[in-house]
């Protein structure tokens, strides 16, 4: 009944003639553009292609590797410069931008038990400025100690600035200790926060460790802000770490490195006599040393050029201690070539006690290649080995934050004190041998008998070697 009534009403409705004409014109007008038309299909294909290219470009940026494939003299009858040659330091200065000066005082500090008392004492004695940069930080007793000292110095009129990596110290970004420091007069900034629009740069981290006190005393090494940097390095209460305290002209390069990171994080370029006083260049001793700050780039980096020259410059022995030892194919070749020319090449790395299992498995994926090539490999047993050091021919020394992996060589900001000194070299040789006594040497036949599931884990981790 209702349908018939509505149809009746519709049939009785009077519709003006012009309305009918308008409807007719609309019905017969130009057709709407369909998303299935050839033009729009081409447009969508173009947009998808652009998006794919951007994704590929971002992925390649995030996973790029080192560029140095060979250290080769122009004269085929010659060979790369040895670390004992006077030309070697000129090459280092030109290839890395790090000039060494013979007016420094250098003190090696092992583990938290040696490092922290010196660091706390130097911080408490600051009268003009404290610049503190670290990659890693987490809520801890060490953070509380640092916070207390820095606030006290800031309230005493000392300029205090702290620079932390936004990823490595991500757990501190909303921690109350950071706000307490800011409220107490300490400048605290995080470098390279990760945003959706900067994901292509997400792997470029500031892994640097650098402390400068009154423009006079500098520190670098593998230290961070967490309680595992306490202890003696031979028991489970703390990691095995090597840091270095230094005075002299090398500290000026610490100031420059910190200023570089500060302007990136804040847009503020530091300029003041307080930060760049003549004291930066005062003589403090007789050790030939320089502070090297390396950064990622589109071509070869200073970090890879430094390491390649150092390995090629070895003539007698090459002792490398590194927590994350995942050398790329070219650097594995450099190590094997050194062993084949008669150099005693030894690599000391983490054992079962490691904080990053994937990196450990990735490193083991290359053990057989290195062992067959004559490189001796040792794994530290008592605790986590976190030191990043190298000593070549008992005279050329590097102590810092740089790991023996693609990330440190191609993607990260890193800091190291590099030294040419036979006394320090002998000390570092002695420390290396002491660590070997607490380590297990990996033998080729034993390694080949490892469980099949370890091989699977190694293969999987190996696929990620560029970013681990």
PDB file of N, CA and C in Angstrom, residues 92-186:
ATOM      1  N   UNK A  92      99.061  10.170   8.637  1.00  0.00           N
ATOM      2  CA  UNK A  92      97.953  10.175   9.593  1.00  0.00           C
ATOM      3  C   UNK A  92      97.339  11.565   9.687  1.00  0.00           C
ATOM      4  N   UNK A  93      98.182  12.581   9.780  1.00  0.00           N
ATOM      5  CA  UNK A  93      97.678  13.958   9.902  1.00  0.00           C
ATOM      6  C   UNK A  93      96.872  14.359   8.668  1.00  0.00           C
ATOM      7  N   UNK A  94      97.369  14.007   7.497  1.00  0.00           N
ATOM      8  CA  UNK A  94      96.697  14.406   6.263  1.00  0.00           C
ATOM      9  C   UNK A  94      95.448  13.577   5.981  1.00  0.00           C
ATOM     10  N   UNK A  95      95.491  12.286   6.313  1.00  0.00           N
ATOM     11  CA  UNK A  95      94.358  11.412   6.009  1.00  0.00           C
ATOM     12  C   UNK A  95      93.254  11.460   7.055  1.00  0.00           C
ATOM     13  N   UNK A  96      93.590  11.870   8.283  1.00  0.00           N
ATOM     14  CA  UNK A  96      92.573  11.873   9.351  1.00  0.00           C
ATOM     15  C   UNK A  96      92.311  13.267   9.908  1.00  0.00           C
ATOM     16  N   UNK A  97      93.151  14.239   9.579  1.00  0.00           N
ATOM     17  CA  UNK A  97      92.990  15.574  10.134  1.00  0.00           C
ATOM     18  C   UNK A  97      93.444  15.679  11.571  1.00  0.00           C
ATOM     19  N   UNK A  98      94.208  14.703  12.043  1.00  0.00           N
ATOM     20  CA  UNK A  98      94.665  14.684  13.435  1.00  0.00           C
ATOM     21  C   UNK A  98      96.178  14.862  13.484  1.00  0.00           C
ATOM     22  N   UNK A  99      96.596  16.008  13.985  1.00  0.00           N
ATOM     23  CA  UNK A  99      98.023  16.280  14.135  1.00  0.00           C
ATOM     24  C   UNK A  99      98.459  15.921  15.554  1.00  0.00           C
ATOM     25  N   UNK A 100      99.581  15.239  15.670  1.00  0.00           N
ATOM     26  CA  UNK A 100     100.104  14.846  16.972  1.00  0.00           C
ATOM     27  C   UNK A 100     101.128  15.865  17.454  1.00  0.00           C
ATOM     28  N   UNK A 101     101.112  16.134  18.752  1.00  0.00           N
ATOM     29  CA  UNK A 101     102.054  17.071  19.362  1.00  0.00           C
ATOM     30  C   UNK A 101     102.818  16.355  20.471  1.00  0.00           C
ATOM     31  N   UNK A 102     104.123  16.715  20.618  1.00  0.00           N
ATOM     32  CA  UNK A 102     104.954  16.057  21.612  1.00  0.00           C
ATOM     33  C   UNK A 102     104.988  16.855  22.928  1.00  0.00           C
ATOM     34  N   UNK A 103     103.858  17.225  23.451  1.00  0.00           N
ATOM     35  CA  UNK A 103     103.845  17.984  24.710  1.00  0.00           C
ATOM     36  C   UNK A 103     102.708  17.526  25.621  1.00  0.00           C
ATOM     37  N   UNK A 104     102.404  16.218  25.553  1.00  0.00           N
ATOM     38  CA  UNK A 104     101.257  15.702  26.289  1.00  0.00           C
ATOM     39  C   UNK A 104     101.668  14.765  27.425  1.00  0.00           C
ATOM     40  N   UNK A 105     100.763  14.654  28.364  1.00  0.00           N
ATOM     41  CA  UNK A 105     100.886  13.693  29.447  1.00  0.00           C
ATOM     42  C   UNK A 105      99.732  12.722  29.318  1.00  0.00           C
ATOM     43  N   UNK A 106     100.018  11.422  29.322  1.00  0.00           N
ATOM     44  CA  UNK A 106      98.997  10.409  29.068  1.00  0.00           C
ATOM     45  C   UNK A 106      99.011   9.372  30.182  1.00  0.00           C
ATOM     46  N   UNK A 107      97.812   9.047  30.684  1.00  0.00           N
ATOM     47  CA  UNK A 107      97.674   8.067  31.760  1.00  0.00           C
ATOM     48  C   UNK A 107      96.577   7.073  31.399  1.00  0.00           C
ATOM     49  N   UNK A 108      96.936   5.812  31.274  1.00  0.00           N
ATOM     50  CA  UNK A 108      95.968   4.755  30.974  1.00  0.00           C
ATOM     51  C   UNK A 108      95.243   4.373  32.262  1.00  0.00           C
ATOM     52  N   UNK A 109      93.915   4.264  32.170  1.00  0.00           N
ATOM     53  CA  UNK A 109      93.093   3.909  33.324  1.00  0.00           C
ATOM     54  C   UNK A 109      92.252   2.683  32.979  1.00  0.00           C
ATOM     55  N   UNK A 110      92.393   1.640  33.785  1.00  0.00           N
ATOM     56  CA  UNK A 110      91.682   0.391  33.519  1.00  0.00           C
ATOM     57  C   UNK A 110      90.433   0.284  34.384  1.00  0.00           C
ATOM     58  N   UNK A 111      89.304   0.032  33.738  1.00  0.00           N
ATOM     59  CA  UNK A 111      88.071  -0.317  34.421  1.00  0.00           C
ATOM     60  C   UNK A 111      87.564   0.824  35.307  1.00  0.00           C
ATOM     61  N   UNK A 112      86.438   0.581  35.953  1.00  0.00           N
ATOM     62  CA  UNK A 112      85.856   1.608  36.801  1.00  0.00           C
ATOM     63  C   UNK A 112      86.677   1.909  38.030  1.00  0.00           C
ATOM     64  N   UNK A 113      87.337   0.884  38.579  1.00  0.00           N
ATOM     65  CA  UNK A 113      88.107   1.076  39.809  1.00  0.00           C
ATOM     66  C   UNK A 113      89.235   2.089  39.647  1.00  0.00           C
ATOM     67  N   UNK A 114      89.817   2.171  38.460  1.00  0.00           N
ATOM     68  CA  UNK A 114      90.882   3.151  38.224  1.00  0.00           C
ATOM     69  C   UNK A 114      90.331   4.446  37.631  1.00  0.00           C
ATOM     70  N   UNK A 115      89.340   4.325  36.760  1.00  0.00           N
ATOM     71  CA  UNK A 115      88.851   5.498  36.028  1.00  0.00           C
ATOM     72  C   UNK A 115      88.024   6.439  36.899  1.00  0.00           C
ATOM     73  N   UNK A 116      87.038   5.906  37.579  1.00  0.00           N
ATOM     74  CA  UNK A 116      86.065   6.758  38.251  1.00  0.00           C
ATOM     75  C   UNK A 116      86.644   7.642  39.359  1.00  0.00           C
ATOM     76  N   UNK A 117      87.537   7.139  40.214  1.00  0.00           N
ATOM     77  CA  UNK A 117      88.108   8.042  41.223  1.00  0.00           C
ATOM     78  C   UNK A 117      88.821   9.247  40.602  1.00  0.00           C
ATOM     79  N   UNK A 118      89.562   9.034  39.518  1.00  0.00           N
ATOM     80  CA  UNK A 118      90.234  10.158  38.845  1.00  0.00           C
ATOM     81  C   UNK A 118      89.212  11.104  38.222  1.00  0.00           C
ATOM     82  N   UNK A 119      88.200  10.532  37.548  1.00  0.00           N
ATOM     83  CA  UNK A 119      87.202  11.358  36.877  1.00  0.00           C
ATOM     84  C   UNK A 119      86.416  12.190  37.885  1.00  0.00           C
ATOM     85  N   UNK A 120      85.947  11.569  38.963  1.00  0.00           N
ATOM     86  CA  UNK A 120      85.176  12.328  39.969  1.00  0.00           C
ATOM     87  C   UNK A 120      86.027  13.430  40.592  1.00  0.00           C
ATOM     88  N   UNK A 121      87.289  13.123  40.874  1.00  0.00           N
ATOM     89  CA  UNK A 121      88.177  14.118  41.477  1.00  0.00           C
ATOM     90  C   UNK A 121      88.407  15.302  40.541  1.00  0.00           C
ATOM     91  N   UNK A 122      88.641  15.005  39.263  1.00  0.00           N
ATOM     92  CA  UNK A 122      88.863  16.090  38.296  1.00  0.00           C
ATOM     93  C   UNK A 122      87.611  16.938  38.119  1.00  0.00           C
ATOM     94  N   UNK A 123      86.446  16.291  38.074  1.00  0.00           N
ATOM     95  CA  UNK A 123      85.197  17.042  37.921  1.00  0.00           C
ATOM     96  C   UNK A 123      84.952  17.946  39.130  1.00  0.00           C
ATOM     97  N   UNK A 124      85.204  17.422  40.317  1.00  0.00           N
ATOM     98  CA  UNK A 124      84.976  18.212  41.530  1.00  0.00           C
ATOM     99  C   UNK A 124      85.933  19.397  41.639  1.00  0.00           C
ATOM    100  N   UNK A 125      87.079  19.293  40.985  1.00  0.00           N
ATOM    101  CA  UNK A 125      88.074  20.369  41.073  1.00  0.00           C
ATOM    102  C   UNK A 125      87.901  21.429  39.989  1.00  0.00           C
ATOM    103  N   UNK A 126      86.923  21.270  39.099  1.00  0.00           N
ATOM    104  CA  UNK A 126      86.724  22.213  38.002  1.00  0.00           C
ATOM    105  C   UNK A 126      86.408  23.608  38.530  1.00  0.00           C
ATOM    106  N   UNK A 127      87.006  24.607  37.887  1.00  0.00           N
ATOM    107  CA  UNK A 127      86.788  26.001  38.315  1.00  0.00           C
ATOM    108  C   UNK A 127      86.172  26.874  37.223  1.00  0.00           C
ATOM    109  N   UNK A 128      86.291  26.465  35.970  1.00  0.00           N
ATOM    110  CA  UNK A 128      85.751  27.295  34.883  1.00  0.00           C
ATOM    111  C   UNK A 128      84.738  26.563  34.011  1.00  0.00           C
ATOM    112  N   UNK A 129      85.056  25.342  33.564  1.00  0.00           N
ATOM    113  CA  UNK A 129      84.157  24.663  32.633  1.00  0.00           C
ATOM    114  C   UNK A 129      84.282  23.149  32.693  1.00  0.00           C
ATOM    115  N   UNK A 130      83.163  22.484  32.409  1.00  0.00           N
ATOM    116  CA  UNK A 130      83.110  21.021  32.264  1.00  0.00           C
ATOM    117  C   UNK A 130      82.302  20.714  31.006  1.00  0.00           C
ATOM    118  N   UNK A 131      82.901  19.980  30.098  1.00  0.00           N
ATOM    119  CA  UNK A 131      82.205  19.496  28.908  1.00  0.00           C
ATOM    120  C   UNK A 131      82.214  17.977  28.968  1.00  0.00           C
ATOM    121  N   UNK A 132      81.023  17.373  28.938  1.00  0.00           N
ATOM    122  CA  UNK A 132      80.906  15.922  29.134  1.00  0.00           C
ATOM    123  C   UNK A 132      80.056  15.340  28.005  1.00  0.00           C
ATOM    124  N   UNK A 133      80.649  14.456  27.215  1.00  0.00           N
ATOM    125  CA  UNK A 133      79.939  13.830  26.100  1.00  0.00           C
ATOM    126  C   UNK A 133      80.012  12.317  26.226  1.00  0.00           C
ATOM    127  N   UNK A 134      78.860  11.663  26.050  1.00  0.00           N
ATOM    128  CA  UNK A 134      78.826  10.203  26.137  1.00  0.00           C
ATOM    129  C   UNK A 134      77.766   9.650  25.202  1.00  0.00           C
ATOM    130  N   UNK A 135      77.988   8.436  24.751  1.00  0.00           N
ATOM    131  CA  UNK A 135      77.000   7.747  23.912  1.00  0.00           C
ATOM    132  C   UNK A 135      75.935   7.079  24.766  1.00  0.00           C
ATOM    133  N   UNK A 136      76.377   6.342  25.783  1.00  0.00           N
ATOM    134  CA  UNK A 136      75.455   5.492  26.529  1.00  0.00           C
ATOM    135  C   UNK A 136      75.203   6.029  27.929  1.00  0.00           C
ATOM    136  N   UNK A 137      73.936   5.965  28.332  1.00  0.00           N
ATOM    137  CA  UNK A 137      73.577   6.337  29.686  1.00  0.00           C
ATOM    138  C   UNK A 137      72.272   5.693  30.079  1.00  0.00           C
ATOM    139  N   UNK A 138      72.150   5.355  31.351  1.00  0.00           N
ATOM    140  CA  UNK A 138      70.903   4.803  31.867  1.00  0.00           C
ATOM    141  C   UNK A 138      70.790   5.155  33.347  1.00  0.00           C
ATOM    142  N   UNK A 139      69.583   5.140  33.908  1.00  0.00           N
ATOM    143  CA  UNK A 139      69.431   5.418  35.334  1.00  0.00           C
ATOM    144  C   UNK A 139      70.308   4.474  36.154  1.00  0.00           C
ATOM    145  N   UNK A 140      71.111   5.028  37.032  1.00  0.00           N
ATOM    146  CA  UNK A 140      72.086   4.214  37.744  1.00  0.00           C
ATOM    147  C   UNK A 140      72.694   5.005  38.890  1.00  0.00           C
ATOM    148  N   UNK A 141      73.422   4.306  39.734  1.00  0.00           N
ATOM    149  CA  UNK A 141      74.157   4.968  40.812  1.00  0.00           C
ATOM    150  C   UNK A 141      75.214   5.901  40.224  1.00  0.00           C
ATOM    151  N   UNK A 142      75.834   5.487  39.110  1.00  0.00           N
ATOM    152  CA  UNK A 142      76.843   6.330  38.466  1.00  0.00           C
ATOM    153  C   UNK A 142      76.216   7.627  37.955  1.00  0.00           C
ATOM    154  N   UNK A 143      75.004   7.545  37.414  1.00  0.00           N
ATOM    155  CA  UNK A 143      74.309   8.753  36.970  1.00  0.00           C
ATOM    156  C   UNK A 143      74.031   9.673  38.156  1.00  0.00           C
ATOM    157  N   UNK A 144      73.614   9.107  39.258  1.00  0.00           N
ATOM    158  CA  UNK A 144      73.332   9.923  40.445  1.00  0.00           C
ATOM    159  C   UNK A 144      74.587  10.630  40.942  1.00  0.00           C
ATOM    160  N   UNK A 145      75.711   9.918  40.915  1.00  0.00           N
ATOM    161  CA  UNK A 145      76.975  10.533  41.338  1.00  0.00           C
ATOM    162  C   UNK A 145      77.363  11.670  40.409  1.00  0.00           C
ATOM    163  N   UNK A 146      77.264  11.421  39.117  1.00  0.00           N
ATOM    164  CA  UNK A 146      77.600  12.443  38.129  1.00  0.00           C
ATOM    165  C   UNK A 146      76.681  13.656  38.277  1.00  0.00           C
ATOM    166  N   UNK A 147      75.394  13.404  38.432  1.00  0.00           N
ATOM    167  CA  UNK A 147      74.414  14.489  38.596  1.00  0.00           C
ATOM    168  C   UNK A 147      74.769  15.374  39.785  1.00  0.00           C
ATOM    169  N   UNK A 148      75.068  14.765  40.905  1.00  0.00           N
ATOM    170  CA  UNK A 148      75.381  15.524  42.126  1.00  0.00           C
ATOM    171  C   UNK A 148      76.598  16.414  41.924  1.00  0.00           C
ATOM    172  N   UNK A 149      77.641  15.852  41.302  1.00  0.00           N
ATOM    173  CA  UNK A 149      78.876  16.618  41.086  1.00  0.00           C
ATOM    174  C   UNK A 149      78.632  17.772  40.120  1.00  0.00           C
ATOM    175  N   UNK A 150      77.941  17.510  39.027  1.00  0.00           N
ATOM    176  CA  UNK A 150      77.744  18.547  38.009  1.00  0.00           C
ATOM    177  C   UNK A 150      76.855  19.680  38.520  1.00  0.00           C
ATOM    178  N   UNK A 151      75.813  19.364  39.261  1.00  0.00           N
ATOM    179  CA  UNK A 151      74.954  20.414  39.813  1.00  0.00           C
ATOM    180  C   UNK A 151      75.733  21.268  40.806  1.00  0.00           C
ATOM    181  N   UNK A 152      76.508  20.622  41.636  1.00  0.00           N
ATOM    182  CA  UNK A 152      77.298  21.378  42.621  1.00  0.00           C
ATOM    183  C   UNK A 152      78.269  22.323  41.944  1.00  0.00           C
ATOM    184  N   UNK A 153      78.922  21.863  40.889  1.00  0.00           N
ATOM    185  CA  UNK A 153      79.886  22.723  40.172  1.00  0.00           C
ATOM    186  C   UNK A 153      79.151  23.850  39.424  1.00  0.00           C
ATOM    187  N   UNK A 154      78.000  23.535  38.832  1.00  0.00           N
ATOM    188  CA  UNK A 154      77.243  24.571  38.125  1.00  0.00           C
ATOM    189  C   UNK A 154      76.804  25.666  39.075  1.00  0.00           C
ATOM    190  N   UNK A 155      76.364  25.296  40.253  1.00  0.00           N
ATOM    191  CA  UNK A 155      75.920  26.287  41.234  1.00  0.00           C
ATOM    192  C   UNK A 155      77.084  27.063  41.839  1.00  0.00           C
ATOM    193  N   UNK A 156      78.290  26.546  41.650  1.00  0.00           N
ATOM    194  CA  UNK A 156      79.492  27.267  42.096  1.00  0.00           C
ATOM    195  C   UNK A 156      80.010  28.215  41.023  1.00  0.00           C
ATOM    196  N   UNK A 157      79.298  28.289  39.874  1.00  0.00           N
ATOM    197  CA  UNK A 157      79.678  29.216  38.821  1.00  0.00           C
ATOM    198  C   UNK A 157      80.436  28.603  37.661  1.00  0.00           C
ATOM    199  N   UNK A 158      80.610  27.283  37.668  1.00  0.00           N
ATOM    200  CA  UNK A 158      81.292  26.595  36.575  1.00  0.00           C
ATOM    201  C   UNK A 158      80.293  26.374  35.435  1.00  0.00           C
ATOM    202  N   UNK A 159      80.711  26.627  34.202  1.00  0.00           N
ATOM    203  CA  UNK A 159      79.871  26.328  33.039  1.00  0.00           C
ATOM    204  C   UNK A 159      79.934  24.831  32.767  1.00  0.00           C
ATOM    205  N   UNK A 160      78.778  24.178  32.838  1.00  0.00           N
ATOM    206  CA  UNK A 160      78.715  22.719  32.685  1.00  0.00           C
ATOM    207  C   UNK A 160      77.770  22.372  31.535  1.00  0.00           C
ATOM    208  N   UNK A 161      78.274  21.611  30.568  1.00  0.00           N
ATOM    209  CA  UNK A 161      77.467  21.196  29.420  1.00  0.00           C
ATOM    210  C   UNK A 161      77.606  19.693  29.223  1.00  0.00           C
ATOM    211  N   UNK A 162      76.478  19.018  29.018  1.00  0.00           N
ATOM    212  CA  UNK A 162      76.440  17.570  28.828  1.00  0.00           C
ATOM    213  C   UNK A 162      75.769  17.277  27.490  1.00  0.00           C
ATOM    214  N   UNK A 163      76.401  16.427  26.693  1.00  0.00           N
ATOM    215  CA  UNK A 163      75.877  16.056  25.378  1.00  0.00           C
ATOM    216  C   UNK A 163      75.764  14.540  25.304  1.00  0.00           C
ATOM    217  N   UNK A 164      74.535  14.047  25.084  1.00  0.00           N
ATOM    218  CA  UNK A 164      74.274  12.611  25.067  1.00  0.00           C
ATOM    219  C   UNK A 164      73.639  12.204  23.747  1.00  0.00           C
ATOM    220  N   UNK A 165      73.973  11.000  23.280  1.00  0.00           N
ATOM    221  CA  UNK A 165      73.348  10.496  22.071  1.00  0.00           C
ATOM    222  C   UNK A 165      71.895  10.130  22.372  1.00  0.00           C
ATOM    223  N   UNK A 166      70.987  10.554  21.509  1.00  0.00           N
ATOM    224  CA  UNK A 166      69.557  10.375  21.759  1.00  0.00           C
ATOM    225  C   UNK A 166      69.126   8.916  21.695  1.00  0.00           C
ATOM    226  N   UNK A 167      69.887   8.071  21.027  1.00  0.00           N
ATOM    227  CA  UNK A 167      69.556   6.647  20.973  1.00  0.00           C
ATOM    228  C   UNK A 167      70.253   5.885  22.093  1.00  0.00           C
ATOM    229  N   UNK A 168      71.546   6.042  22.198  1.00  0.00           N
ATOM    230  CA  UNK A 168      72.303   5.320  23.221  1.00  0.00           C
ATOM    231  C   UNK A 168      71.883   5.684  24.629  1.00  0.00           C
ATOM    232  N   UNK A 169      71.473   6.935  24.837  1.00  0.00           N
ATOM    233  CA  UNK A 169      71.012   7.394  26.152  1.00  0.00           C
ATOM    234  C   UNK A 169      69.511   7.670  26.145  1.00  0.00           C
ATOM    235  N   UNK A 170      68.801   6.972  25.282  1.00  0.00           N
ATOM    236  CA  UNK A 170      67.372   7.214  25.142  1.00  0.00           C
ATOM    237  C   UNK A 170      66.589   7.026  26.428  1.00  0.00           C
ATOM    238  N   UNK A 171      67.041   6.111  27.300  1.00  0.00           N
ATOM    239  CA  UNK A 171      66.319   5.869  28.550  1.00  0.00           C
ATOM    240  C   UNK A 171      66.419   7.043  29.514  1.00  0.00           C
ATOM    241  N   UNK A 172      67.310   8.011  29.217  1.00  0.00           N
ATOM    242  CA  UNK A 172      67.468   9.165  30.107  1.00  0.00           C
ATOM    243  C   UNK A 172      66.658  10.376  29.663  1.00  0.00           C
ATOM    244  N   UNK A 173      66.090  10.333  28.473  1.00  0.00           N
ATOM    245  CA  UNK A 173      65.450  11.536  27.928  1.00  0.00           C
ATOM    246  C   UNK A 173      64.319  12.041  28.811  1.00  0.00           C
ATOM    247  N   UNK A 174      63.614  11.130  29.482  1.00  0.00           N
ATOM    248  CA  UNK A 174      62.532  11.539  30.369  1.00  0.00           C
ATOM    249  C   UNK A 174      62.845  11.230  31.831  1.00  0.00           C
ATOM    250  N   UNK A 175      64.110  10.943  32.106  1.00  0.00           N
ATOM    251  CA  UNK A 175      64.498  10.629  33.479  1.00  0.00           C
ATOM    252  C   UNK A 175      64.550  11.904  34.316  1.00  0.00           C
ATOM    253  N   UNK A 176      64.138  11.795  35.563  1.00  0.00           N
ATOM    254  CA  UNK A 176      64.102  12.972  36.440  1.00  0.00           C
ATOM    255  C   UNK A 176      65.483  13.560  36.675  1.00  0.00           C
ATOM    256  N   UNK A 177      66.521  12.724  36.579  1.00  0.00           N
ATOM    257  CA  UNK A 177      67.877  13.221  36.817  1.00  0.00           C
ATOM    258  C   UNK A 177      68.269  14.282  35.798  1.00  0.00           C
ATOM    259  N   UNK A 178      67.817  14.133  34.564  1.00  0.00           N
ATOM    260  CA  UNK A 178      68.142  15.118  33.528  1.00  0.00           C
ATOM    261  C   UNK A 178      67.490  16.454  33.851  1.00  0.00           C
ATOM    262  N   UNK A 179      66.217  16.422  34.237  1.00  0.00           N
ATOM    263  CA  UNK A 179      65.537  17.667  34.582  1.00  0.00           C
ATOM    264  C   UNK A 179      66.143  18.302  35.828  1.00  0.00           C
ATOM    265  N   UNK A 180      66.573  17.481  36.771  1.00  0.00           N
ATOM    266  CA  UNK A 180      67.224  18.010  37.972  1.00  0.00           C
ATOM    267  C   UNK A 180      68.517  18.735  37.607  1.00  0.00           C
ATOM    268  N   UNK A 181      69.268  18.154  36.684  1.00  0.00           N
ATOM    269  CA  UNK A 181      70.502  18.820  36.256  1.00  0.00           C
ATOM    270  C   UNK A 181      70.185  20.143  35.566  1.00  0.00           C
ATOM    271  N   UNK A 182      69.186  20.144  34.699  1.00  0.00           N
ATOM    272  CA  UNK A 182      68.816  21.389  34.021  1.00  0.00           C
ATOM    273  C   UNK A 182      68.349  22.436  35.023  1.00  0.00           C
ATOM    274  N   UNK A 183      67.550  22.012  35.985  1.00  0.00           N
ATOM    275  CA  UNK A 183      67.093  22.944  37.020  1.00  0.00           C
ATOM    276  C   UNK A 183      68.258  23.458  37.855  1.00  0.00           C
ATOM    277  N   UNK A 184      69.297  22.647  37.965  1.00  0.00           N
ATOM    278  CA  UNK A 184      70.465  23.025  38.757  1.00  0.00           C
ATOM    279  C   UNK A 184      71.502  23.843  38.004  1.00  0.00           C
ATOM    280  N   UNK A 185      71.203  24.197  36.744  1.00  0.00           N
ATOM    281  CA  UNK A 185      72.112  25.051  35.986  1.00  0.00           C
ATOM    282  C   UNK A 185      73.008  24.329  35.006  1.00  0.00           C
ATOM    283  N   UNK A 186      72.801  23.021  34.831  1.00  0.00           N
ATOM    284  CA  UNK A 186      73.607  22.242  33.889  1.00  0.00           C
ATOM    285  C   UNK A 186      72.907  22.244  32.529  1.00  0.00           C
TER     286      UNK A 186
END
